[in-house]
Coordinates of C-alpha atoms in Angstrom, one line a residue:
X1 CA 83.3 -346.9 -97.9
X2 CA 85.4 -344.8 -95.5
X3 CA 84.9 -341.5 -97.3
X4 CA 81.1 -342.0 -97.5
X5 CA 80.9 -342.6 -93.8
X6 CA 83.1 -339.6 -93.1
X7 CA 81.1 -337.3 -95.3
X8 CA 77.8 -338.6 -93.9
X9 CA 79.2 -337.7 -90.4
X10 CA 80.2 -334.3 -91.7
X11 CA 76.7 -333.7 -93.1
X12 CA 75.1 -334.5 -89.7
X13 CA 77.5 -332.2 -87.9
X14 CA 76.7 -329.3 -90.3
X15 CA 73.0 -329.9 -90.1
X16 CA 73.2 -329.8 -86.3
X17 CA 75.7 -327.1 -85.6
X18 CA 77.8 -325.9 -88.5
X19 CA 81.6 -325.8 -88.4
X20 CA 83.9 -323.4 -86.6
X21 CA 86.6 -322.0 -88.9
X22 CA 89.3 -323.9 -86.9
X23 CA 87.7 -327.3 -87.7
X24 CA 86.9 -326.8 -91.4
X25 CA 87.8 -329.9 -93.4
X26 CA 89.4 -329.7 -96.9
X27 CA 88.1 -331.2 -100.1
X28 CA 90.5 -333.6 -101.6
X29 CA 91.4 -334.2 -105.2
X30 CA 90.9 -337.7 -106.7
X31 CA 93.9 -338.8 -108.7
X32 CA 94.8 -342.3 -109.8
X33 CA 92.2 -343.9 -107.7
X34 CA 93.2 -342.1 -104.4
X35 CA 92.0 -339.1 -102.5
X36 CA 94.8 -336.6 -102.4
X37 CA 95.3 -333.4 -100.5
X38 CA 96.2 -330.5 -102.6
X39 CA 99.5 -328.6 -102.0
X40 CA 98.0 -325.3 -103.2
X41 CA 98.1 -322.1 -101.1
X42 CA 94.9 -320.9 -102.8
X43 CA 91.6 -322.1 -101.3
X44 CA 87.9 -321.4 -101.8
X45 CA 85.6 -321.4 -98.8
X46 CA 82.4 -323.3 -99.4
X47 CA 79.4 -322.0 -97.4
X48 CA 76.2 -323.7 -96.3
X49 CA 73.6 -321.6 -98.2
X50 CA 71.2 -321.9 -95.2
X51 CA 73.6 -320.5 -92.6
X52 CA 76.6 -319.1 -94.6
X53 CA 78.9 -321.0 -92.3
X54 CA 82.0 -322.4 -93.9
X55 CA 81.7 -326.2 -94.3
X56 CA 84.7 -327.1 -96.4
X57 CA 87.6 -325.5 -98.1
X58 CA 88.0 -326.3 -101.8
X59 CA 91.5 -326.1 -103.4
X60 CA 92.4 -324.3 -106.5
X61 CA 94.6 -327.1 -107.8
X62 CA 98.1 -326.2 -109.0
X63 CA 99.1 -326.6 -112.6
X64 CA 101.3 -329.6 -111.7
X65 CA 98.5 -331.3 -109.9
X66 CA 96.2 -330.9 -112.9
X67 CA 98.9 -332.1 -115.2
X68 CA 99.3 -335.2 -113.0
X69 CA 95.6 -335.8 -113.4
X70 CA 95.9 -335.7 -117.1
X71 CA 98.9 -338.0 -117.1
X72 CA 97.0 -340.5 -114.9
X73 CA 94.0 -340.4 -117.3
X74 CA 96.3 -340.7 -120.4
X75 CA 98.1 -343.7 -118.9
X76 CA 94.8 -345.4 -117.9
X77 CA 93.4 -344.9 -121.3
X78 CA 95.9 -347.2 -122.8
X79 CA 94.5 -350.2 -121.0
X80 CA 90.9 -349.1 -120.4
X81 CA 90.3 -348.6 -124.1
X82 CA 91.3 -352.2 -124.7
X83 CA 89.0 -353.5 -121.9
X84 CA 86.1 -355.5 -123.1
X85 CA 82.8 -353.8 -123.5
X86 CA 81.3 -356.4 -121.1
X87 CA 83.8 -355.5 -118.4
X88 CA 82.9 -351.8 -118.7
X89 CA 79.2 -352.7 -118.6
X90 CA 79.9 -354.6 -115.3
X91 CA 81.3 -351.5 -113.7
X92 CA 78.1 -349.6 -114.6
X93 CA 76.0 -352.4 -113.2
X94 CA 77.9 -352.3 -109.9
X95 CA 77.9 -348.5 -109.8
X96 CA 74.2 -348.1 -110.2
X97 CA 73.6 -350.6 -107.4
X98 CA 76.0 -348.7 -105.1
X99 CA 74.5 -345.3 -105.9
X100 CA 70.9 -346.6 -105.3
X101 CA 71.9 -347.9 -101.9
X102 CA 73.5 -344.6 -100.9
X103 CA 71.0 -342.1 -102.3
X104 CA 70.1 -340.7 -98.9
X105 CA 73.8 -339.9 -98.1
X106 CA 74.3 -338.3 -101.4
X107 CA 71.2 -336.2 -100.9
X108 CA 72.3 -335.0 -97.4
X109 CA 75.6 -333.8 -98.9
X110 CA 73.8 -332.0 -101.7
X111 CA 71.5 -330.3 -99.2
X112 CA 74.5 -329.2 -97.1
X113 CA 76.4 -327.7 -100.0
X114 CA 73.6 -326.6 -102.4
X115 CA 70.7 -325.9 -100.1
X116 CA 68.0 -327.7 -101.9
X117 CA 65.5 -329.8 -100.0
X118 CA 66.3 -333.4 -99.2
X119 CA 63.5 -334.8 -101.5
X120 CA 64.7 -332.6 -104.3
X121 CA 68.3 -333.7 -103.7
X122 CA 67.2 -337.3 -104.0
X123 CA 65.6 -336.4 -107.3
X124 CA 68.9 -334.9 -108.4
X125 CA 70.6 -338.3 -107.6
X126 CA 67.9 -340.3 -109.2
X127 CA 68.0 -338.5 -112.6
X128 CA 71.8 -339.0 -112.7
X129 CA 71.4 -342.7 -111.7
X130 CA 69.1 -343.2 -114.6
X131 CA 72.0 -342.2 -117.0
X132 CA 74.2 -344.8 -115.3
X133 CA 71.5 -347.4 -115.8
X134 CA 71.2 -346.5 -119.4
X135 CA 75.0 -346.9 -119.8
X136 CA 74.4 -350.6 -118.8
X137 CA 73.0 -350.8 -122.4
X138 CA 76.4 -350.0 -123.8
X139 CA 76.7 -353.4 -125.6
X140 CA 74.0 -352.3 -128.1
X141 CA 74.6 -348.5 -127.9
X142 CA 78.2 -348.8 -129.1
X143 CA 77.6 -351.1 -132.1
X144 CA 79.0 -350.2 -135.4
X145 CA 77.6 -350.9 -138.9
X146 CA 78.5 -353.3 -141.7
X147 CA 77.7 -354.0 -145.3
X148 CA 79.0 -357.4 -146.6
X149 CA 79.8 -357.9 -150.3
X150 CA 79.9 -354.2 -151.1
X151 CA 81.9 -355.4 -154.1
X152 CA 83.2 -358.8 -155.2
X153 CA 84.9 -360.4 -152.1
X154 CA 84.9 -357.0 -150.3
X155 CA 83.2 -356.0 -147.1
X156 CA 82.9 -352.6 -145.3
X157 CA 82.3 -352.2 -141.6
X158 CA 82.7 -349.5 -139.0
X159 CA 83.8 -349.5 -135.4
X160 CA 82.6 -347.0 -132.7
X161 CA 85.8 -346.3 -130.8
X162 CA 86.7 -344.1 -127.8
X163 CA 88.4 -340.7 -128.2
X164 CA 90.9 -340.6 -125.3
X165 CA 91.0 -338.3 -122.3
X166 CA 87.8 -336.3 -121.9
X167 CA 86.8 -333.6 -119.4
X168 CA 83.6 -332.4 -117.7
X169 CA 82.9 -329.0 -116.1
X170 CA 79.9 -329.2 -113.9
X171 CA 77.6 -326.4 -112.4
X172 CA 76.4 -325.9 -108.8
X173 CA 72.7 -326.6 -109.3
X174 CA 72.8 -330.3 -109.8
X175 CA 75.8 -331.6 -107.9
X176 CA 75.1 -335.3 -108.6
X177 CA 73.0 -335.4 -111.8
X178 CA 75.3 -333.3 -114.1
X179 CA 78.6 -335.2 -113.3
X180 CA 76.6 -338.4 -113.9
X181 CA 75.6 -337.0 -117.3
X182 CA 79.4 -336.8 -118.1
X183 CA 81.8 -339.4 -116.7
X184 CA 79.6 -342.6 -116.9
X185 CA 78.9 -342.1 -120.6
X186 CA 82.5 -341.2 -121.3
X187 CA 84.1 -344.1 -119.5
X188 CA 81.6 -346.7 -120.6
X189 CA 82.5 -345.8 -124.2
X190 CA 86.1 -346.6 -123.3
X191 CA 87.4 -343.1 -122.7
X192 CA 89.0 -341.8 -119.5
X193 CA 87.5 -338.7 -117.8
X194 CA 88.6 -335.6 -115.8
X195 CA 85.8 -334.0 -113.8
X196 CA 85.9 -330.5 -112.4
X197 CA 82.9 -330.2 -110.2
X198 CA 81.6 -326.7 -109.3
X199 CA 83.8 -325.3 -106.5
X200 CA 80.5 -324.6 -104.7
X201 CA 79.3 -328.2 -104.5
X202 CA 82.2 -330.7 -104.9
X203 CA 81.0 -333.2 -102.2
X204 CA 78.7 -335.3 -104.3
X205 CA 81.3 -335.9 -107.0
X206 CA 83.8 -337.0 -104.3
X207 CA 81.2 -339.4 -102.9
X208 CA 80.6 -340.7 -106.4
X209 CA 84.4 -341.4 -106.8
X210 CA 84.4 -343.5 -103.6
X211 CA 81.5 -345.5 -105.1
X212 CA 83.3 -345.8 -108.4
X213 CA 86.3 -347.3 -106.6
X214 CA 84.0 -349.8 -104.9
X215 CA 82.5 -350.7 -108.3
X216 CA 85.9 -351.8 -109.4
X217 CA 86.8 -349.0 -111.8
X218 CA 90.6 -349.0 -112.4
X219 CA 92.7 -346.2 -111.1
X220 CA 93.1 -343.2 -113.4
X221 CA 89.9 -343.9 -115.5
X222 CA 88.3 -341.0 -113.7
X223 CA 90.2 -338.2 -112.0
X224 CA 88.8 -335.1 -110.2
X225 CA 90.4 -331.7 -110.0
X226 CA 89.1 -328.5 -108.4
X227 CA 89.3 -324.8 -109.0
X228 CA 87.8 -321.9 -110.8
X229 CA 89.0 -320.0 -113.9
X230 CA 92.5 -321.5 -114.1
X231 CA 91.2 -325.0 -114.0
X232 CA 88.7 -324.2 -116.8
X233 CA 91.4 -322.7 -118.9
X234 CA 93.6 -325.8 -118.2
X235 CA 91.0 -328.1 -119.5
X236 CA 90.3 -326.0 -122.6
X237 CA 94.0 -325.8 -123.4
X238 CA 95.7 -329.1 -122.5
X239 CA 96.5 -330.9 -125.8
X240 CA 95.8 -334.4 -124.4
X241 CA 92.1 -333.6 -123.5
X242 CA 90.0 -334.5 -126.6
X243 CA 86.5 -333.5 -125.6
X244 CA 84.9 -331.1 -123.1
X245 CA 81.4 -331.3 -121.6
X246 CA 80.0 -328.2 -119.9
X247 CA 76.8 -327.1 -118.2
X248 CA 76.4 -323.6 -116.8
X249 CA 76.0 -320.0 -117.6
X250 CA 76.0 -318.3 -121.0
X251 CA 79.2 -316.4 -120.4
X252 CA 81.2 -319.4 -119.3
X253 CA 79.6 -321.7 -121.9
X254 CA 80.4 -319.4 -124.8
X255 CA 83.9 -318.9 -123.5
X256 CA 84.6 -322.6 -123.1
X257 CA 83.1 -323.5 -126.5
X258 CA 85.3 -320.9 -128.3
X259 CA 88.5 -321.6 -126.4
X260 CA 88.3 -325.4 -126.4
X261 CA 87.1 -325.4 -129.9
X262 CA 90.0 -323.2 -131.0
X263 CA 92.3 -325.9 -129.5
X264 CA 90.6 -328.6 -131.7
X265 CA 88.4 -330.2 -129.0
X266 CA 84.9 -331.4 -129.3
X267 CA 82.6 -329.4 -127.0
X268 CA 79.0 -329.8 -125.8
X269 CA 77.9 -326.7 -123.9
X270 CA 74.5 -326.5 -122.2
X271 CA 74.0 -322.8 -121.2
X272 CA 71.2 -320.4 -120.2
X273 CA 67.5 -320.6 -120.6
X274 CA 64.2 -318.7 -120.3
X275 CA 61.6 -321.4 -120.3
X276 CA 58.0 -320.4 -121.0
X277 CA 54.9 -322.1 -119.8
X278 CA 51.9 -321.3 -122.0
X279 CA 48.6 -321.5 -120.1
X280 CA 45.4 -321.9 -122.1
X281 CA 42.0 -321.0 -120.6
X282 CA 40.8 -324.5 -121.4
X283 CA 43.5 -326.2 -119.3
X284 CA 42.8 -328.1 -116.1
X285 CA 43.0 -325.2 -113.8
X286 CA 43.9 -326.9 -110.5
X287 CA 46.5 -329.2 -112.0
X288 CA 48.0 -326.4 -114.1
X289 CA 48.5 -324.0 -111.2
X290 CA 50.0 -326.7 -109.1
X291 CA 52.4 -327.7 -111.8
X292 CA 53.3 -324.1 -112.6
X293 CA 54.1 -323.3 -108.9
X294 CA 56.2 -326.4 -108.6
X295 CA 58.1 -325.8 -111.8
X296 CA 58.7 -322.1 -111.1
X297 CA 59.7 -322.3 -107.4
X298 CA 61.1 -325.8 -106.9
X299 CA 64.8 -325.9 -106.1
X300 CA 64.5 -322.2 -105.4
X301 CA 64.2 -321.7 -109.2
X302 CA 67.8 -322.8 -109.7
X303 CA 67.1 -325.3 -112.5
X304 CA 68.1 -324.7 -116.1
X305 CA 64.6 -326.2 -116.9
X306 CA 62.6 -324.2 -114.4
X307 CA 59.5 -322.6 -115.9
X308 CA 60.5 -319.1 -115.1
X309 CA 58.1 -317.4 -117.4
X310 CA 54.3 -317.9 -117.6
X311 CA 52.4 -316.8 -120.7
X312 CA 48.7 -316.6 -120.0
X313 CA 46.5 -316.7 -123.1
X314 CA 43.2 -314.8 -123.1
X315 CA 41.0 -315.4 -120.0
X316 CA 43.7 -317.5 -118.4
X317 CA 45.2 -314.2 -117.1
X318 CA 42.5 -314.2 -114.5
X319 CA 44.2 -317.2 -112.9
X320 CA 47.1 -315.2 -111.6
X321 CA 45.6 -314.4 -108.2
X322 CA 44.9 -318.1 -107.6
X323 CA 48.5 -318.8 -108.6
X324 CA 49.7 -316.2 -106.0
X325 CA 47.7 -317.9 -103.3
X326 CA 49.3 -321.3 -104.1
X327 CA 52.8 -319.8 -104.1
X328 CA 52.2 -317.9 -100.9
X329 CA 51.5 -321.3 -99.1
X330 CA 54.9 -322.7 -100.0
X331 CA 57.2 -323.2 -97.0
X332 CA 60.6 -321.6 -97.2
X333 CA 63.2 -323.1 -94.8
X334 CA 66.5 -324.9 -94.6
X335 CA 66.5 -327.8 -97.0
X336 CA 67.1 -330.5 -94.4
X337 CA 64.0 -329.7 -92.3
X338 CA 60.8 -331.7 -93.0
X339 CA 58.0 -329.9 -94.8
X340 CA 60.3 -327.5 -96.6
X341 CA 59.2 -326.7 -100.2
X342 CA 62.2 -324.5 -101.2
X343 CA 65.5 -323.8 -99.6
X344 CA 68.0 -321.0 -100.0
X345 CA 69.6 -319.8 -103.2
X346 CA 73.3 -320.7 -103.6
X347 CA 75.1 -317.5 -102.4
X348 CA 74.5 -313.9 -101.1
X349 CA 75.6 -312.7 -104.5
X350 CA 72.9 -314.7 -106.2
X351 CA 70.4 -313.4 -103.7
X352 CA 71.4 -309.8 -104.4
X353 CA 71.2 -310.3 -108.2
X354 CA 67.7 -311.7 -107.9
X355 CA 66.7 -308.7 -105.8
X356 CA 68.1 -306.3 -108.4
X357 CA 66.3 -308.0 -111.3
X358 CA 63.0 -308.0 -109.4
X359 CA 63.4 -304.3 -108.7
X360 CA 64.3 -303.6 -112.3
X361 CA 60.8 -304.9 -113.2
X362 CA 59.2 -302.5 -110.8
X363 CA 61.2 -299.6 -112.3
X364 CA 60.1 -300.6 -115.8
X365 CA 56.4 -300.7 -115.0
X366 CA 55.7 -304.3 -114.0
X367 CA 53.8 -305.2 -110.8
X368 CA 55.0 -307.4 -108.0
X369 CA 52.0 -309.4 -107.0
X370 CA 54.0 -311.6 -104.6
X371 CA 57.2 -310.3 -103.1
X372 CA 59.6 -312.8 -101.4
X373 CA 62.6 -310.5 -101.1
X374 CA 62.2 -309.6 -97.5
X375 CA 61.4 -313.1 -96.2
X376 CA 62.8 -314.0 -92.7
X377 CA 63.5 -317.7 -91.8
X378 CA 63.6 -318.3 -88.1
X379 CA 66.9 -319.8 -86.9
X380 CA 68.5 -319.2 -90.3
X381 CA 68.6 -315.4 -90.4
X382 CA 72.0 -315.4 -92.2
X383 CA 70.8 -317.7 -95.0
X384 CA 70.4 -316.8 -98.6
X385 CA 66.6 -317.1 -98.7
X386 CA 64.3 -315.6 -101.3
X387 CA 60.6 -316.4 -101.1
X388 CA 58.4 -317.2 -104.1
X389 CA 58.0 -314.0 -106.1
X390 CA 55.6 -313.3 -108.9
X391 CA 55.8 -310.4 -111.3
X392 CA 52.8 -309.6 -113.6
X393 CA 52.3 -307.1 -116.5
X394 CA 55.8 -308.0 -117.8
X395 CA 56.7 -306.9 -121.3
X396 CA 59.3 -308.6 -123.5
X397 CA 61.7 -305.6 -123.5
X398 CA 62.0 -305.6 -119.6
X399 CA 65.2 -306.7 -118.0
X400 CA 63.4 -309.2 -115.7
X401 CA 62.3 -311.0 -118.9
X402 CA 65.4 -310.7 -121.1
X403 CA 67.8 -312.0 -118.4
X404 CA 67.8 -315.4 -116.7
X405 CA 66.9 -314.7 -113.0
X406 CA 67.8 -318.2 -111.7
X407 CA 65.8 -317.8 -108.5
X408 CA 62.3 -318.4 -107.2
X409 CA 60.8 -315.7 -109.4
X410 CA 58.0 -316.2 -112.0
X411 CA 57.5 -313.5 -114.6
X412 CA 54.0 -313.4 -116.1
X413 CA 53.1 -312.1 -119.5
X414 CA 49.6 -312.0 -121.1
X415 CA 48.7 -312.4 -124.8
X416 CA 45.4 -312.8 -126.6
X417 CA 46.0 -315.9 -128.8
X418 CA 48.1 -319.0 -129.1
X419 CA 49.8 -317.5 -132.2
X420 CA 51.0 -314.5 -130.1
X421 CA 52.4 -316.9 -127.5
X422 CA 54.3 -318.9 -130.1
X423 CA 55.7 -315.8 -131.7
X424 CA 56.8 -314.5 -128.2
X425 CA 58.6 -317.7 -127.4
X426 CA 60.2 -318.0 -130.8
X427 CA 61.5 -314.5 -130.6
X428 CA 63.3 -315.2 -127.4
X429 CA 66.9 -316.2 -128.0
X430 CA 66.8 -319.3 -125.8
X431 CA 65.5 -322.7 -126.7
X432 CA 66.0 -325.0 -123.8
X433 CA 62.5 -326.0 -122.8
X434 CA 58.9 -324.9 -123.0
X435 CA 55.5 -326.3 -122.0
X436 CA 51.8 -325.8 -122.9
X437 CA 48.9 -326.5 -120.6
X438 CA 45.7 -327.3 -122.5
X439 CA 42.9 -329.9 -122.9
X440 CA 42.7 -329.3 -126.6
X441 CA 44.7 -331.7 -128.7
X442 CA 44.6 -329.5 -131.8
X443 CA 46.0 -326.6 -129.8
X444 CA 48.8 -328.8 -128.4
X445 CA 49.7 -330.1 -131.8
X446 CA 49.9 -326.7 -133.3
X447 CA 52.2 -325.6 -130.5
X448 CA 54.5 -328.6 -130.8
X449 CA 54.8 -328.2 -134.5
X450 CA 55.4 -324.4 -134.6
X451 CA 57.5 -323.8 -131.5
X452 CA 61.3 -323.5 -132.0
X453 CA 62.4 -325.0 -128.7
X454 CA 64.4 -328.2 -128.2
X455 CA 62.4 -329.7 -125.5
X456 CA 58.6 -329.4 -125.3
X457 CA 56.1 -330.5 -122.7
X458 CA 52.4 -330.9 -123.2
X459 CA 50.8 -330.7 -119.7
X460 CA 54.3 -331.6 -118.5
X461 CA 56.1 -328.5 -116.9
X462 CA 59.7 -329.7 -116.9
X463 CA 60.1 -331.9 -120.0
X464 CA 63.6 -333.3 -119.3
X465 CA 63.9 -336.5 -121.4
X466 CA 64.8 -339.8 -119.8
X467 CA 68.3 -341.0 -120.8
X468 CA 67.2 -343.2 -123.7
X469 CA 66.6 -339.9 -125.4
X470 CA 69.0 -336.9 -125.3
X471 CA 68.8 -333.6 -123.6
X472 CA 68.1 -331.5 -126.7
X473 CA 68.1 -327.8 -125.7
X474 CA 68.5 -325.6 -128.8
X475 CA 69.3 -322.1 -130.2
X476 CA 70.9 -319.9 -127.5
X477 CA 70.8 -322.7 -124.9
X478 CA 73.3 -325.0 -126.5
X479 CA 76.5 -324.9 -128.5
X480 CA 77.9 -328.1 -130.1
X481 CA 76.8 -330.9 -132.4
X482 CA 75.9 -333.7 -130.0
X483 CA 73.7 -333.3 -126.9
X484 CA 74.1 -334.9 -123.5
X485 CA 73.3 -338.6 -122.9
X486 CA 71.1 -340.9 -125.1
X487 CA 72.4 -341.7 -128.6
X488 CA 73.9 -338.3 -129.1
X489 CA 75.9 -338.6 -125.9
X490 CA 77.4 -341.9 -127.2
X491 CA 78.2 -340.2 -130.5
X492 CA 79.8 -337.3 -128.7
X493 CA 82.2 -339.6 -126.8
X494 CA 83.1 -341.8 -129.7
X495 CA 84.7 -341.7 -133.1
X496 CA 84.1 -344.0 -136.1
X497 CA 86.7 -346.1 -137.8
X498 CA 85.6 -347.5 -141.1
X499 CA 87.4 -350.6 -142.6
X500 CA 87.1 -351.9 -146.2
X501 CA 88.7 -355.3 -146.6
X502 CA 89.2 -357.6 -149.6
X503 CA 89.6 -361.3 -149.1
X504 CA 89.6 -363.2 -152.4
X505 CA 87.7 -366.4 -152.5
X506 CA 90.4 -368.1 -154.4
X507 CA 92.8 -367.5 -151.5
X508 CA 90.8 -369.7 -149.0
X509 CA 93.0 -372.3 -147.2
X510 CA 91.6 -375.4 -145.6
X511 CA 92.5 -376.9 -142.3
X512 CA 91.3 -379.5 -139.9
X513 CA 87.9 -378.7 -138.4
X514 CA 87.7 -377.5 -134.8
X515 CA 85.1 -379.4 -132.8
X516 CA 85.6 -377.9 -129.3
X517 CA 82.8 -375.6 -128.0
X518 CA 83.7 -372.0 -128.6
X519 CA 83.8 -369.8 -125.5
X520 CA 83.9 -366.1 -124.8
X521 CA 87.1 -364.9 -123.0

């Protein structure tokens, strides 16, 4: 795996010294099974979030290059769709094995480009790997339905068939997991796939393409293009792309859903979130505070399922000082260094936005009980670091509550009863995830039954379902009919053909019996 070894070497170089601008490598496209240099004149500099040194230059692919990728996918679909379901399953068996053997190299690349800690980056890879492993069940997942003798000598059955060329537009916060939500499900169902990774973190996707080659996936089944707005518009508009998967911000998600939908494409769009953790006074205090701190500040708060909002019910409000002490002990440093709890945020612009939203809370009457805005990290003074920050006395009309901060900031609200907590959450436009911490089963059951959120945790802070289920964010957090992975993911990437056939019993012809053992070919 030449590319894997090359990227591993690049990772080590960056972690040790960074790149000078004269030696910055370029990120390649992946078209027709080959890594191809773009001929564009327009490049995006990708910076290490811990140092802000340029580590690679990402192309804004030309229109001709993107058209070539679609033509490759379209050509490959003609044969890939006819491949046996067993052969597609074998590719997934091999891919999951290769990914598992190279998790540490993928994690190093993610830490270099995204900034998250190595252990968190390995978790990023693992959660994507679990989707690949679930795709190995495609032989049962893609089964159709049948009813024999629906009328005299008549049977009806349905096939679950691929769509054609599909596309995925991935975000920066999970460089491996989100692409692995997309192309493995798409291609195992018999489609071909075009992936546009985030221009901020393309390296993990490129490593996965090397692994896909090694797994024996035919050329053109997956192609990778790069860019920003023009590449998104291309995917939304090209008539040969049948379905689009997107994970990212509200603004982009709504735009893609509307534009691609207007062009007749299927769209699944996971967007913003404001995930609430409800803390009851009867909860296990030590465990709850540890879980809350991890879910709020892990990955520097850059998870769409981060618990960014704590709702303390009744006397549980008195736990806030203890939570502050736990958060204060978290170590902020470059993600590759041992003992780091949270690394930098993705960009200087993101850091500035976080600062502004925290300050807006102060101006509107909230209290900063832990301020991480002025943190200094030795040897990484130019990094995009924000320390754990906790804002208390927050009200639902404050900007720091109504907007997704997407950083290591926890906003804290206080209510008197579980009913008030449920009403608060249900009045929020987002429905991605929520959690309740309690030792009372009746309280938990009431919360689960009455809360209008797609993914609910009971004493589980980040309730992301394993791939045999689907990722079921709701309301303002999702647009589309079918969610990612699980049974709904299979449904998104397939279409149903129903056949009704009539074979009259009187037309049966007889021939010599075959006595040879039947074989599968």
